PDB file of C-alpha atoms and ligand atoms in Angstrom:
ATOM      1  CA  MET A   1     -37.640 -27.851   2.464  1.00 69.00           C
ATOM      2  CA  HIS A   2     -37.096 -28.708  -1.084  1.00 88.00           C
ATOM      3  CA  PHE A   3     -36.722 -32.473  -1.684  1.00 95.00           C
ATOM      4  CA  LYS A   4     -37.544 -32.357  -5.350  1.00 92.00           C
ATOM      5  CA  ILE A   5     -40.932 -34.429  -5.217  1.00 96.00           C
ATOM      6  CA  GLU A   6     -43.176 -31.782  -6.515  1.00 93.00           C
ATOM      7  CA  LYS A   7     -45.978 -33.193  -8.773  1.00 95.00           C
ATOM      8  CA  LYS A   8     -45.326 -36.666  -7.693  1.00 98.00           C
ATOM      9  CA  THR A   9     -48.792 -38.683  -6.707  1.00 98.00           C
ATOM     10  CA  ALA A  10     -49.273 -39.968  -3.313  1.00 98.00           C
ATOM     11  CA  LEU A  11     -51.765 -41.999  -1.498  1.00 99.00           C
ATOM     12  CA  VAL A  12     -51.844 -41.596   2.227  1.00 99.00           C
ATOM     13  CA  MET A  13     -53.754 -44.081   4.134  1.00 99.00           C
ATOM     14  CA  GLY A  14     -55.428 -43.245   7.523  1.00 98.00           C
ATOM     15  CA  SER A  15     -54.865 -39.563   7.043  1.00 98.00           C
ATOM     16  CA  SER A  16     -57.811 -37.260   8.328  1.00 98.00           C
ATOM     17  CA  GLU A  17     -55.809 -37.023  11.463  1.00 98.00           C
ATOM     18  CA  GLY A  18     -52.833 -37.900  13.419  1.00 98.00           C
ATOM     19  CA  ILE A  19     -49.637 -39.321  12.052  1.00 98.00           C
ATOM     20  CA  GLY A  20     -51.133 -39.756   8.556  1.00 98.00           C
ATOM     21  CA  ARG A  21     -52.354 -36.318   8.283  1.00 98.00           C
ATOM     22  CA  GLY A  22     -49.008 -35.131   9.376  1.00 98.00           C
ATOM     23  CA  ILE A  23     -47.398 -37.005   6.542  1.00 98.00           C
ATOM     24  CA  ALA A  24     -50.126 -35.740   4.104  1.00 98.00           C
ATOM     25  CA  GLU A  25     -49.381 -32.278   5.245  1.00 98.00           C
ATOM     26  CA  SER A  26     -45.533 -32.458   4.867  1.00 98.00           C
ATOM     27  CA  LEU A  27     -45.926 -33.994   1.209  1.00 98.00           C
ATOM     28  CA  ILE A  28     -48.275 -31.249   0.307  1.00 98.00           C
ATOM     29  CA  ALA A  29     -45.857 -28.664   1.368  1.00 98.00           C
ATOM     30  CA  GLU A  30     -43.385 -30.307  -1.074  1.00 98.00           C
ATOM     31  CA  GLY A  31     -45.995 -29.878  -4.162  1.00 97.00           C
ATOM     32  CA  VAL A  32     -46.895 -33.448  -4.137  1.00 98.00           C
ATOM     33  CA  HIS A  33     -50.544 -34.199  -5.258  1.00 98.00           C
ATOM     34  CA  VAL A  34     -51.865 -35.972  -2.313  1.00 98.00           C
ATOM     35  CA  ALA A  35     -55.097 -38.061  -1.588  1.00 99.00           C
ATOM     36  CA  LEU A  36     -56.413 -38.613   1.906  1.00 99.00           C
ATOM     37  CA  VAL A  37     -58.067 -41.856   3.231  1.00 99.00           C
ATOM     38  CA  ALA A  38     -60.273 -42.618   6.325  1.00 98.00           C
ATOM     39  CA  ARG A  39     -63.889 -43.716   7.150  1.00 98.00           C
ATOM     40  CA  ASN A  40     -65.449 -40.567   8.199  1.00 98.00           C
ATOM     41  CA  GLU A  41     -66.335 -38.763   4.777  1.00 98.00           C
ATOM     42  CA  GLU A  42     -67.326 -35.579   6.474  1.00 98.00           C
ATOM     43  CA  LYS A  43     -64.115 -35.039   8.405  1.00 98.00           C
ATOM     44  CA  LEU A  44     -62.140 -36.105   5.400  1.00 98.00           C
ATOM     45  CA  SER A  45     -63.706 -33.679   3.270  1.00 98.00           C
ATOM     46  CA  ALA A  46     -63.070 -30.729   5.634  1.00 98.00           C
ATOM     47  CA  VAL A  47     -59.375 -31.709   6.339  1.00 98.00           C
ATOM     48  CA  ALA A  48     -58.797 -32.164   2.470  1.00 98.00           C
ATOM     49  CA  LYS A  49     -59.913 -28.480   1.923  1.00 98.00           C
ATOM     50  CA  GLU A  50     -57.870 -27.329   4.984  1.00 98.00           C
ATOM     51  CA  ILE A  51     -54.594 -28.892   3.980  1.00 98.00           C
ATOM     52  CA  GLY A  52     -55.025 -28.791   0.210  1.00 98.00           C
ATOM     53  CA  ALA A  53     -55.236 -32.493  -0.607  1.00 98.00           C
ATOM     54  CA  LYS A  54     -56.282 -33.142  -4.138  1.00 98.00           C
ATOM     55  CA  LYS A  55     -58.861 -35.880  -3.395  1.00 98.00           C
ATOM     56  CA  TYR A  56     -60.231 -38.058  -0.631  1.00 98.00           C
ATOM     57  CA  TYR A  57     -61.458 -41.500  -0.488  1.00 98.00           C
ATOM     58  CA  ALA A  58     -63.881 -42.746   2.242  1.00 98.00           C
ATOM     59  CA  THR A  59     -62.890 -46.125   2.760  1.00 98.00           C
ATOM     60  CA  ASP A  60     -62.793 -48.701   5.534  1.00 98.00           C
ATOM     61  CA  LEU A  61     -59.266 -50.599   5.409  1.00 98.00           C
ATOM     62  CA  SER A  62     -60.547 -53.379   7.721  1.00 97.00           C
ATOM     63  CA  LYS A  63     -62.960 -54.738   5.229  1.00 98.00           C
ATOM     64  CA  PRO A  64     -61.381 -57.319   2.785  1.00 98.00           C
ATOM     65  CA  GLY A  65     -60.534 -56.006  -0.736  1.00 98.00           C
ATOM     66  CA  ALA A  66     -60.972 -52.271   0.335  1.00 98.00           C
ATOM     67  CA  ALA A  67     -57.248 -51.482  -0.106  1.00 98.00           C
ATOM     68  CA  THR A  68     -56.989 -53.153  -3.364  1.00 98.00           C
ATOM     69  CA  ARG A  69     -59.888 -50.905  -4.809  1.00 98.00           C
ATOM     70  CA  LEU A  70     -58.399 -47.969  -3.246  1.00 98.00           C
ATOM     71  CA  VAL A  71     -55.185 -48.169  -4.925  1.00 99.00           C
ATOM     72  CA  GLU A  72     -57.042 -48.928  -8.412  1.00 98.00           C
ATOM     73  CA  ASN A  73     -59.429 -46.057  -8.097  1.00 98.00           C
ATOM     74  CA  PHE A  74     -56.378 -43.718  -7.116  1.00 99.00           C
ATOM     75  CA  VAL A  75     -54.418 -44.971 -10.338  1.00 98.00           C
ATOM     76  CA  ARG A  76     -57.669 -44.337 -12.294  1.00 98.00           C
ATOM     77  CA  ASP A  77     -58.165 -40.779 -10.889  1.00 98.00           C
ATOM     78  CA  PHE A  78     -54.436 -39.627 -10.846  1.00 98.00           C
ATOM     79  CA  GLY A  79     -52.934 -41.737 -13.608  1.00 98.00           C
ATOM     80  CA  SER A  80     -50.146 -43.181 -11.429  1.00 97.00           C
ATOM     81  CA  ILE A  81     -49.009 -43.886  -8.069  1.00 98.00           C
ATOM     82  CA  ASP A  82     -45.485 -42.503  -7.056  1.00 98.00           C
ATOM     83  CA  ILE A  83     -45.836 -42.689  -3.287  1.00 98.00           C
ATOM     84  CA  LEU A  84     -47.857 -44.996  -1.109  1.00 99.00           C
ATOM     85  CA  VAL A  85     -48.036 -44.737   2.815  1.00 99.00           C
ATOM     86  CA  THR A  86     -49.725 -47.281   4.478  1.00 98.00           C
ATOM     87  CA  ASN A  87     -51.332 -46.623   7.929  1.00 98.00           C
ATOM     88  CA  THR A  88     -54.444 -47.146   9.843  1.00 97.00           C
ATOM     89  CA  GLY A  89     -55.784 -46.842  13.247  1.00 94.00           C
ATOM     90  CA  GLY A  90     -54.440 -48.639  16.121  1.00 92.00           C
ATOM     91  CA  PRO A  91     -55.774 -52.127  17.204  1.00 93.00           C
ATOM     92  CA  ALA A  92     -57.673 -52.552  20.700  1.00 90.00           C
ATOM     93  CA  ARG A  93     -55.584 -53.399  23.646  1.00 92.00           C
ATOM     94  CA  GLY A  94     -55.796 -57.077  25.241  1.00 94.00           C
ATOM     95  CA  GLN A  95     -53.696 -59.512  26.991  1.00 95.00           C
ATOM     96  CA  PHE A  96     -53.169 -62.557  24.917  1.00 97.00           C
ATOM     97  CA  ALA A  97     -55.650 -64.759  26.579  1.00 97.00           C
ATOM     98  CA  GLU A  98     -58.415 -62.325  26.153  1.00 96.00           C
ATOM     99  CA  ILE A  99     -58.194 -61.837  22.401  1.00 97.00           C
ATOM    100  CA  THR A 100     -60.830 -63.320  20.415  1.00 97.00           C
ATOM    101  CA  ASP A 101     -60.825 -64.810  17.014  1.00 97.00           C
ATOM    102  CA  ALA A 102     -62.883 -61.857  15.667  1.00 97.00           C
ATOM    103  CA  GLN A 103     -60.345 -59.441  17.082  1.00 97.00           C
ATOM    104  CA  TRP A 104     -57.391 -61.556  15.573  1.00 97.00           C
ATOM    105  CA  ALA A 105     -59.339 -61.412  12.345  1.00 97.00           C
ATOM    106  CA  LEU A 106     -60.094 -57.602  12.468  1.00 97.00           C
ATOM    107  CA  ASP A 107     -56.529 -56.632  13.232  1.00 97.00           C
ATOM    108  CA  PHE A 108     -55.266 -59.021  10.552  1.00 98.00           C
ATOM    109  CA  GLN A 109     -57.245 -57.253   7.889  1.00 98.00           C
ATOM    110  CA  ASN A 110     -56.666 -53.945   9.109  1.00 98.00           C
ATOM    111  CA  LEU A 111     -53.005 -53.879  10.026  1.00 98.00           C
ATOM    112  CA  TRP A 112     -51.576 -56.629   7.769  1.00 98.00           C
ATOM    113  CA  MET A 113     -54.056 -57.343   4.614  1.00 98.00           C
ATOM    114  CA  SER A 114     -54.357 -53.557   3.923  1.00 98.00           C
ATOM    115  CA  VAL A 115     -50.845 -53.476   3.476  1.00 98.00           C
ATOM    116  CA  VAL A 116     -50.375 -56.729   1.272  1.00 98.00           C
ATOM    117  CA  ASP A 117     -53.266 -55.524  -0.760  1.00 98.00           C
ATOM    118  CA  SER A 118     -52.179 -51.935  -1.424  1.00 98.00           C
ATOM    119  CA  LEU A 119     -48.735 -53.100  -2.162  1.00 98.00           C
ATOM    120  CA  ARG A 120     -49.899 -55.853  -4.685  1.00 98.00           C
ATOM    121  CA  ALA A 121     -51.808 -53.293  -6.437  1.00 98.00           C
ATOM    122  CA  ALA A 122     -49.268 -50.446  -6.318  1.00 99.00           C
ATOM    123  CA  LEU A 123     -46.114 -52.068  -7.040  1.00 98.00           C
ATOM    124  CA  PRO A 124     -46.761 -52.949 -10.670  1.00 98.00           C
ATOM    125  CA  GLU A 125     -47.888 -49.298 -11.249  1.00 98.00           C
ATOM    126  CA  MET A 126     -44.676 -48.097  -9.778  1.00 98.00           C
ATOM    127  CA  GLN A 127     -42.630 -50.639 -11.649  1.00 98.00           C
ATOM    128  CA  LYS A 128     -43.976 -49.221 -15.018  1.00 97.00           C
ATOM    129  CA  ARG A 129     -42.594 -45.673 -14.176  1.00 97.00           C
ATOM    130  CA  ASN A 130     -39.346 -47.179 -12.636  1.00 97.00           C
ATOM    131  CA  TYR A 131     -40.058 -44.906  -9.631  1.00 97.00           C
ATOM    132  CA  GLY A 132     -41.918 -45.859  -6.190  1.00 98.00           C
ATOM    133  CA  ARG A 133     -41.694 -44.855  -2.671  1.00 98.00           C
ATOM    134  CA  VAL A 134     -43.423 -46.959  -0.141  1.00 99.00           C
ATOM    135  CA  ILE A 135     -43.813 -46.216   3.598  1.00 99.00           C
ATOM    136  CA  LEU A 136     -45.401 -48.517   6.107  1.00 98.00           C
ATOM    137  CA  ILE A 137     -46.332 -46.980   9.487  1.00 98.00           C
ATOM    138  CA  THR A 138     -45.849 -49.493  12.080  1.00 98.00           C
ATOM    139  CA  SER A 139     -44.903 -48.719  15.662  1.00 97.00           C
ATOM    140  CA  SER A 140     -41.804 -48.834  18.100  1.00 97.00           C
ATOM    141  CA  ALA A 141     -43.756 -52.067  19.096  1.00 96.00           C
ATOM    142  CA  ALA A 142     -42.331 -53.750  16.024  1.00 97.00           C
ATOM    143  CA  LYS A 143     -38.820 -53.732  17.791  1.00 97.00           C
ATOM    144  CA  GLU A 144     -39.949 -53.499  21.555  1.00 97.00           C
ATOM    145  CA  PRO A 145     -43.357 -54.936  22.179  1.00 96.00           C
ATOM    146  CA  ILE A 146     -45.746 -52.752  24.288  1.00 94.00           C
ATOM    147  CA  PRO A 147     -47.645 -54.505  27.051  1.00 93.00           C
ATOM    148  CA  SER A 148     -51.227 -55.334  26.088  1.00 93.00           C
ATOM    149  CA  LEU A 149     -50.629 -54.243  22.593  1.00 94.00           C
ATOM    150  CA  THR A 150     -50.546 -57.915  21.855  1.00 96.00           C
ATOM    151  CA  THR A 151     -51.971 -58.001  18.242  1.00 97.00           C
ATOM    152  CA  SER A 152     -49.880 -54.961  17.314  1.00 96.00           C
ATOM    153  CA  ASN A 153     -46.782 -56.427  18.776  1.00 97.00           C
ATOM    154  CA  GLY A 154     -47.235 -59.432  16.418  1.00 97.00           C
ATOM    155  CA  PHE A 155     -48.300 -57.881  13.326  1.00 98.00           C
ATOM    156  CA  ARG A 156     -45.978 -54.889  13.403  1.00 98.00           C
ATOM    157  CA  ALA A 157     -42.775 -57.111  13.842  1.00 98.00           C
ATOM    158  CA  GLY A 158     -44.194 -59.058  10.930  1.00 98.00           C
ATOM    159  CA  LEU A 159     -44.409 -55.953   8.764  1.00 98.00           C
ATOM    160  CA  THR A 160     -40.735 -55.042   9.328  1.00 98.00           C
ATOM    161  CA  GLY A 161     -39.818 -58.596   7.833  1.00 98.00           C
ATOM    162  CA  LEU A 162     -42.546 -58.139   4.808  1.00 98.00           C
ATOM    163  CA  ALA A 163     -41.068 -54.678   4.198  1.00 98.00           C
ATOM    164  CA  LYS A 164     -37.449 -56.037   4.122  1.00 98.00           C
ATOM    165  CA  SER A 165     -38.327 -59.011   1.970  1.00 98.00           C
ATOM    166  CA  VAL A 166     -40.552 -56.982  -0.621  1.00 98.00           C
ATOM    167  CA  SER A 167     -38.014 -54.158  -0.837  1.00 98.00           C
ATOM    168  CA  THR A 168     -35.332 -56.730  -1.988  1.00 98.00           C
ATOM    169  CA  GLU A 169     -37.535 -57.753  -4.855  1.00 98.00           C
ATOM    170  CA  TYR A 170     -38.137 -54.165  -5.991  1.00 98.00           C
ATOM    171  CA  ALA A 171     -35.072 -52.166  -5.434  1.00 98.00           C
ATOM    172  CA  SER A 172     -33.949 -52.669  -8.969  1.00 98.00           C
ATOM    173  CA  HIS A 173     -37.080 -50.995 -10.362  1.00 98.00           C
ATOM    174  CA  GLY A 174     -36.395 -47.649  -8.618  1.00 98.00           C
ATOM    175  CA  ILE A 175     -38.708 -48.479  -5.732  1.00 98.00           C
ATOM    176  CA  THR A 176     -37.791 -48.162  -2.157  1.00 99.00           C
ATOM    177  CA  ILE A 177     -39.812 -49.589   0.722  1.00 99.00           C
ATOM    178  CA  ASN A 178     -39.340 -48.627   4.358  1.00 99.00           C
ATOM    179  CA  THR A 179     -41.238 -48.797   7.665  1.00 98.00           C
ATOM    180  CA  LEU A 180     -41.511 -46.000  10.223  1.00 98.00           C
ATOM    181  CA  GLN A 181     -41.821 -46.948  13.865  1.00 98.00           C
ATOM    182  CA  PRO A 182     -43.368 -43.841  15.875  1.00 97.00           C
ATOM    183  CA  GLY A 183     -42.656 -43.765  19.479  1.00 96.00           C
ATOM    184  CA  TYR A 184     -45.259 -41.504  21.574  1.00 93.00           C
ATOM    185  CA  ILE A 185     -46.715 -39.062  18.962  1.00 95.00           C
ATOM    186  CA  ASN A 186     -49.025 -36.309  19.980  1.00 94.00           C
ATOM    187  CA  THR A 187     -52.257 -37.625  18.390  1.00 94.00           C
ATOM    188  CA  ARG A 188     -55.899 -38.305  19.794  1.00 90.00           C
ATOM    189  CA  ARG A 189     -55.075 -41.821  21.002  1.00 81.00           C
ATOM    190  CA  ILE A 190     -52.029 -40.727  22.829  1.00 82.00           C
ATOM    191  CA  ARG A 191     -53.881 -37.588  24.344  1.00 81.00           C
ATOM    192  CA  GLU A 192     -56.405 -39.826  25.819  1.00 78.00           C
ATOM    193  CA  ASN A 193     -53.854 -41.277  28.310  1.00 73.00           C
ATOM    194  CA  ASN A 194     -53.634 -37.667  29.778  1.00 75.00           C
ATOM    195  CA  TRP A 195     -49.878 -38.117  30.190  1.00 76.00           C
ATOM    196  CA  SER A 196     -47.895 -35.416  32.325  1.00 80.00           C
ATOM    197  CA  GLU A 197     -44.860 -33.754  30.988  1.00 76.00           C
ATOM    198  CA  GLU A 198     -42.975 -35.402  33.770  1.00 85.00           C
ATOM    199  CA  LYS A 199     -44.053 -38.766  32.700  1.00 86.00           C
ATOM    200  CA  ILE A 200     -43.146 -38.257  29.131  1.00 84.00           C
ATOM    201  CA  ARG A 201     -39.464 -36.820  30.070  1.00 83.00           C
ATOM    202  CA  SER A 202     -39.228 -40.011  32.248  1.00 91.00           C
ATOM    203  CA  LEU A 203     -39.858 -42.219  29.122  1.00 93.00           C
ATOM    204  CA  VAL A 204     -38.193 -40.184  26.203  1.00 96.00           C
ATOM    205  CA  PRO A 205     -34.762 -39.005  26.298  1.00 96.00           C
ATOM    206  CA  ALA A 206     -35.593 -35.918  24.091  1.00 96.00           C
ATOM    207  CA  GLY A 207     -37.930 -34.732  26.915  1.00 94.00           C
ATOM    208  CA  ARG A 208     -41.206 -34.267  24.836  1.00 93.00           C
ATOM    209  CA  ILE A 209     -43.929 -36.030  22.999  1.00 93.00           C
ATOM    210  CA  GLY A 210     -43.052 -36.303  19.224  1.00 95.00           C
ATOM    211  CA  GLU A 211     -45.462 -34.572  16.818  1.00 97.00           C
ATOM    212  CA  PRO A 212     -47.123 -35.640  13.649  1.00 98.00           C
ATOM    213  CA  GLU A 213     -44.753 -33.314  11.588  1.00 97.00           C
ATOM    214  CA  ASP A 214     -41.810 -35.032  13.187  1.00 98.00           C
ATOM    215  CA  ILE A 215     -42.826 -38.295  11.155  1.00 98.00           C
ATOM    216  CA  GLY A 216     -43.862 -36.312   8.086  1.00 98.00           C
ATOM    217  CA  ALA A 217     -40.563 -34.532   7.705  1.00 97.00           C
ATOM    218  CA  LEU A 218     -38.761 -37.939   7.587  1.00 98.00           C
ATOM    219  CA  ALA A 219     -41.489 -39.366   5.443  1.00 98.00           C
ATOM    220  CA  ALA A 220     -41.306 -36.488   2.871  1.00 98.00           C
ATOM    221  CA  PHE A 221     -37.469 -37.063   2.668  1.00 98.00           C
ATOM    222  CA  LEU A 222     -37.891 -40.861   2.203  1.00 98.00           C
ATOM    223  CA  CYS A 223     -40.546 -40.149  -0.482  1.00 98.00           C
ATOM    224  CA  SER A 224     -37.924 -38.016  -2.547  1.00 98.00           C
ATOM    225  CA  PRO A 225     -35.522 -38.935  -5.460  1.00 97.00           C
ATOM    226  CA  LEU A 226     -32.679 -37.888  -3.018  1.00 97.00           C
ATOM    227  CA  ALA A 227     -33.697 -41.180  -0.813  1.00 98.00           C
ATOM    228  CA  SER A 228     -33.195 -43.541  -3.658  1.00 98.00           C
ATOM    229  CA  TYR A 229     -30.462 -45.338  -1.801  1.00 98.00           C
ATOM    230  CA  ILE A 230     -32.386 -45.978   1.367  1.00 98.00           C
ATOM    231  CA  THR A 231     -34.746 -49.150   1.304  1.00 98.00           C
ATOM    232  CA  GLY A 232     -35.540 -52.044   3.350  1.00 98.00           C
ATOM    233  CA  GLN A 233     -35.014 -49.998   6.604  1.00 98.00           C
ATOM    234  CA  SER A 234     -37.079 -49.776   9.719  1.00 98.00           C
ATOM    235  CA  ILE A 235     -36.480 -46.143  11.316  1.00 98.00           C
ATOM    236  CA  ALA A 236     -37.727 -45.192  14.587  1.00 98.00           C
ATOM    237  CA  VAL A 237     -39.078 -41.606  15.204  1.00 98.00           C
ATOM    238  CA  ASP A 238     -39.149 -41.585  18.942  1.00 98.00           C
ATOM    239  CA  GLY A 239     -37.081 -39.080  20.633  1.00 98.00           C
ATOM    240  CA  GLY A 240     -34.772 -41.923  21.666  1.00 97.00           C
ATOM    241  CA  LYS A 241     -37.504 -44.021  23.628  1.00 96.00           C
ATOM    242  CA  MET A 242     -36.200 -47.336  22.324  1.00 96.00           C
ATOM    243  CA  LYS A 243     -33.282 -48.810  24.454  1.00 95.00           C
ATOM    244  CA  SER A 244     -32.333 -51.635  21.913  1.00 94.00           C
ATOM    245  CA  LEU A 245     -29.626 -50.990  19.181  1.00 92.00           C
TER     246      LEU A 245
HETATM  247  N1  LIG B 301     -49.645 -42.054  17.913  1.00 82.04           N
HETATM  248  C1  LIG B 301     -48.734 -42.773  18.464  1.00 82.04           C
HETATM  249  O1  LIG B 301     -48.046 -42.368  19.389  1.00 82.04           O
HETATM  250  C2  LIG B 301     -48.401 -44.076  17.716  1.00 82.04           C
HETATM  251  C3  LIG B 301     -47.056 -44.628  18.124  1.00 82.04           C
HETATM  252  C4  LIG B 301     -47.038 -45.892  17.555  1.00 82.04           C
HETATM  253  C5  LIG B 301     -47.704 -46.582  16.583  1.00 82.04           C
HETATM  254  N2  LIG B 301     -48.791 -45.780  16.275  1.00 82.04           N
HETATM  255  C6  LIG B 301     -49.842 -46.407  15.273  1.00 82.04           C
HETATM  256  O2  LIG B 301     -49.729 -45.344  14.088  1.00 82.04           O
HETATM  257  C7  LIG B 301     -51.030 -45.619  13.579  1.00 82.04           C
HETATM  258  C8  LIG B 301     -51.671 -44.042  13.383  1.00 82.04           C
HETATM  259  O3  LIG B 301     -51.892 -43.626  14.777  1.00 82.04           O
HETATM  260  P1  LIG B 301     -52.460 -42.259  15.016  1.00 82.04           P
HETATM  261  O4  LIG B 301     -52.153 -42.215  16.570  1.00 82.04           O
HETATM  262  O5  LIG B 301     -52.116 -41.107  13.909  1.00 82.04           O
HETATM  263  O6  LIG B 301     -54.042 -42.558  14.887  1.00 82.04           O
HETATM  264  P2  LIG B 301     -55.308 -41.614  14.924  1.00 82.04           P
HETATM  265  O7  LIG B 301     -54.987 -40.236  15.296  1.00 82.04           O
HETATM  266  O8  LIG B 301     -56.265 -42.298  15.568  1.00 82.04           O
HETATM  267  O9  LIG B 301     -55.639 -41.518  13.366  1.00 82.04           O
HETATM  268  C9  LIG B 301     -55.872 -42.625  12.498  1.00 82.04           C
HETATM  269  C10 LIG B 301     -56.231 -42.227  11.025  1.00 82.04           C
HETATM  270  O10 LIG B 301     -56.636 -43.386  10.303  1.00 82.04           O
HETATM  271  C11 LIG B 301     -58.114 -43.562   9.950  1.00 82.04           C
HETATM  272  N3  LIG B 301     -58.726 -44.862  10.239  1.00 82.04           N
HETATM  273  C12 LIG B 301     -58.823 -45.651  11.335  1.00 82.04           C
HETATM  274  N4  LIG B 301     -59.014 -46.729  10.983  1.00 82.04           N
HETATM  275  C13 LIG B 301     -59.438 -46.882   9.895  1.00 82.04           C
HETATM  276  C14 LIG B 301     -59.831 -47.820   8.851  1.00 82.04           C
HETATM  277  N5  LIG B 301     -60.284 -48.936   9.427  1.00 82.04           N
HETATM  278  N6  LIG B 301     -59.808 -47.746   7.540  1.00 82.04           N
HETATM  279  C15 LIG B 301     -59.453 -46.353   7.154  1.00 82.04           C
HETATM  280  N7  LIG B 301     -58.896 -45.361   7.787  1.00 82.04           N
HETATM  281  C16 LIG B 301     -58.932 -45.624   9.291  1.00 82.04           C
HETATM  282  C17 LIG B 301     -58.584 -42.422  11.040  1.00 82.04           C
HETATM  283  O11 LIG B 301     -59.875 -41.896  10.588  1.00 82.04           O
HETATM  284  P3  LIG B 301     -61.481 -42.516  10.611  1.00 82.04           P
HETATM  285  O12 LIG B 301     -61.405 -42.935  12.041  1.00 82.04           O
HETATM  286  O13 LIG B 301     -62.317 -41.471  10.172  1.00 82.04           O
HETATM  287  O14 LIG B 301     -61.434 -43.823   9.751  1.00 82.04           O
HETATM  288  C18 LIG B 301     -57.533 -41.527  11.129  1.00 82.04           C
HETATM  289  O15 LIG B 301     -57.650 -40.627   9.985  1.00 82.04           O
HETATM  290  C19 LIG B 301     -51.811 -46.506  14.216  1.00 82.04           C
HETATM  291  O16 LIG B 301     -51.958 -47.779  13.837  1.00 82.04           O
HETATM  292  C20 LIG B 301     -51.099 -46.472  15.588  1.00 82.04           C
HETATM  293  O17 LIG B 301     -51.130 -47.779  16.390  1.00 82.04           O
HETATM  294  C21 LIG B 301     -49.195 -44.567  16.738  1.00 82.04           C
END
């Protein structure tokens, strides 16, 4: 594909595997200069070499201030930030009554503040160049809550509103902000469930589980100049799983 984004700079959070890695690979294939982010440095280093990322940052996004420092370091190292993809690991399961204050605080930091902090640090840099592409990875749970993913259901729906709100403030600066809502995507988290082909077919009209590159292809397009008129949108990549309009 040729989306005319070569040489842009991209910080892709949560990207040593799974959906984040799929997005990083799609951007690298388009000639974007990509930095990876995750906690495990050994793995990051191996993946960066394997897929051709320019740099990686070993950072725990569940720590207060980590996302702010991450963006600052990226801008120092790359000179600009054209593309920001926010993503982290998924939260623990739990019914509402089981969730402790500690869990709420952890998930708030991980799923919510890492987005707020990275946006706050990246948007002024994007504004300077009148170009920015931001993608928030949320979940189909933002629209159709998933049983026992209580904190995710709450925070992800909130991120849809946040992205919409912020997108209207920055649209006139050449900056687009969209969220992507993955359905069932073939990553470690999902593989651990050991779902049969039959079960997937019963849940997903497309009849297959999604692959990280299904998300990556759309992300690469949305990060390109070709997608300059698409902002404030939440787009499901779920093989038709969601039933709501
Ligand atoms: N897969 C699906 O079907 C699906 C569907 C809907 C929504 N989602 C959501 O999409 C996101 C990505 O899912 P995934 O399946 O791709 O997950 P994954 O395969 O577990 O990958 C998560 C990535 O984020 C990194 N990470 C995790 N916690 C982090 C932290 N605190 N700080 C920095 N990096 C961190 C991981 O590396 P380290 O462990 O080394 O840090 C890894 O690179 C999750 O929030 C998930 O809930 C996934």
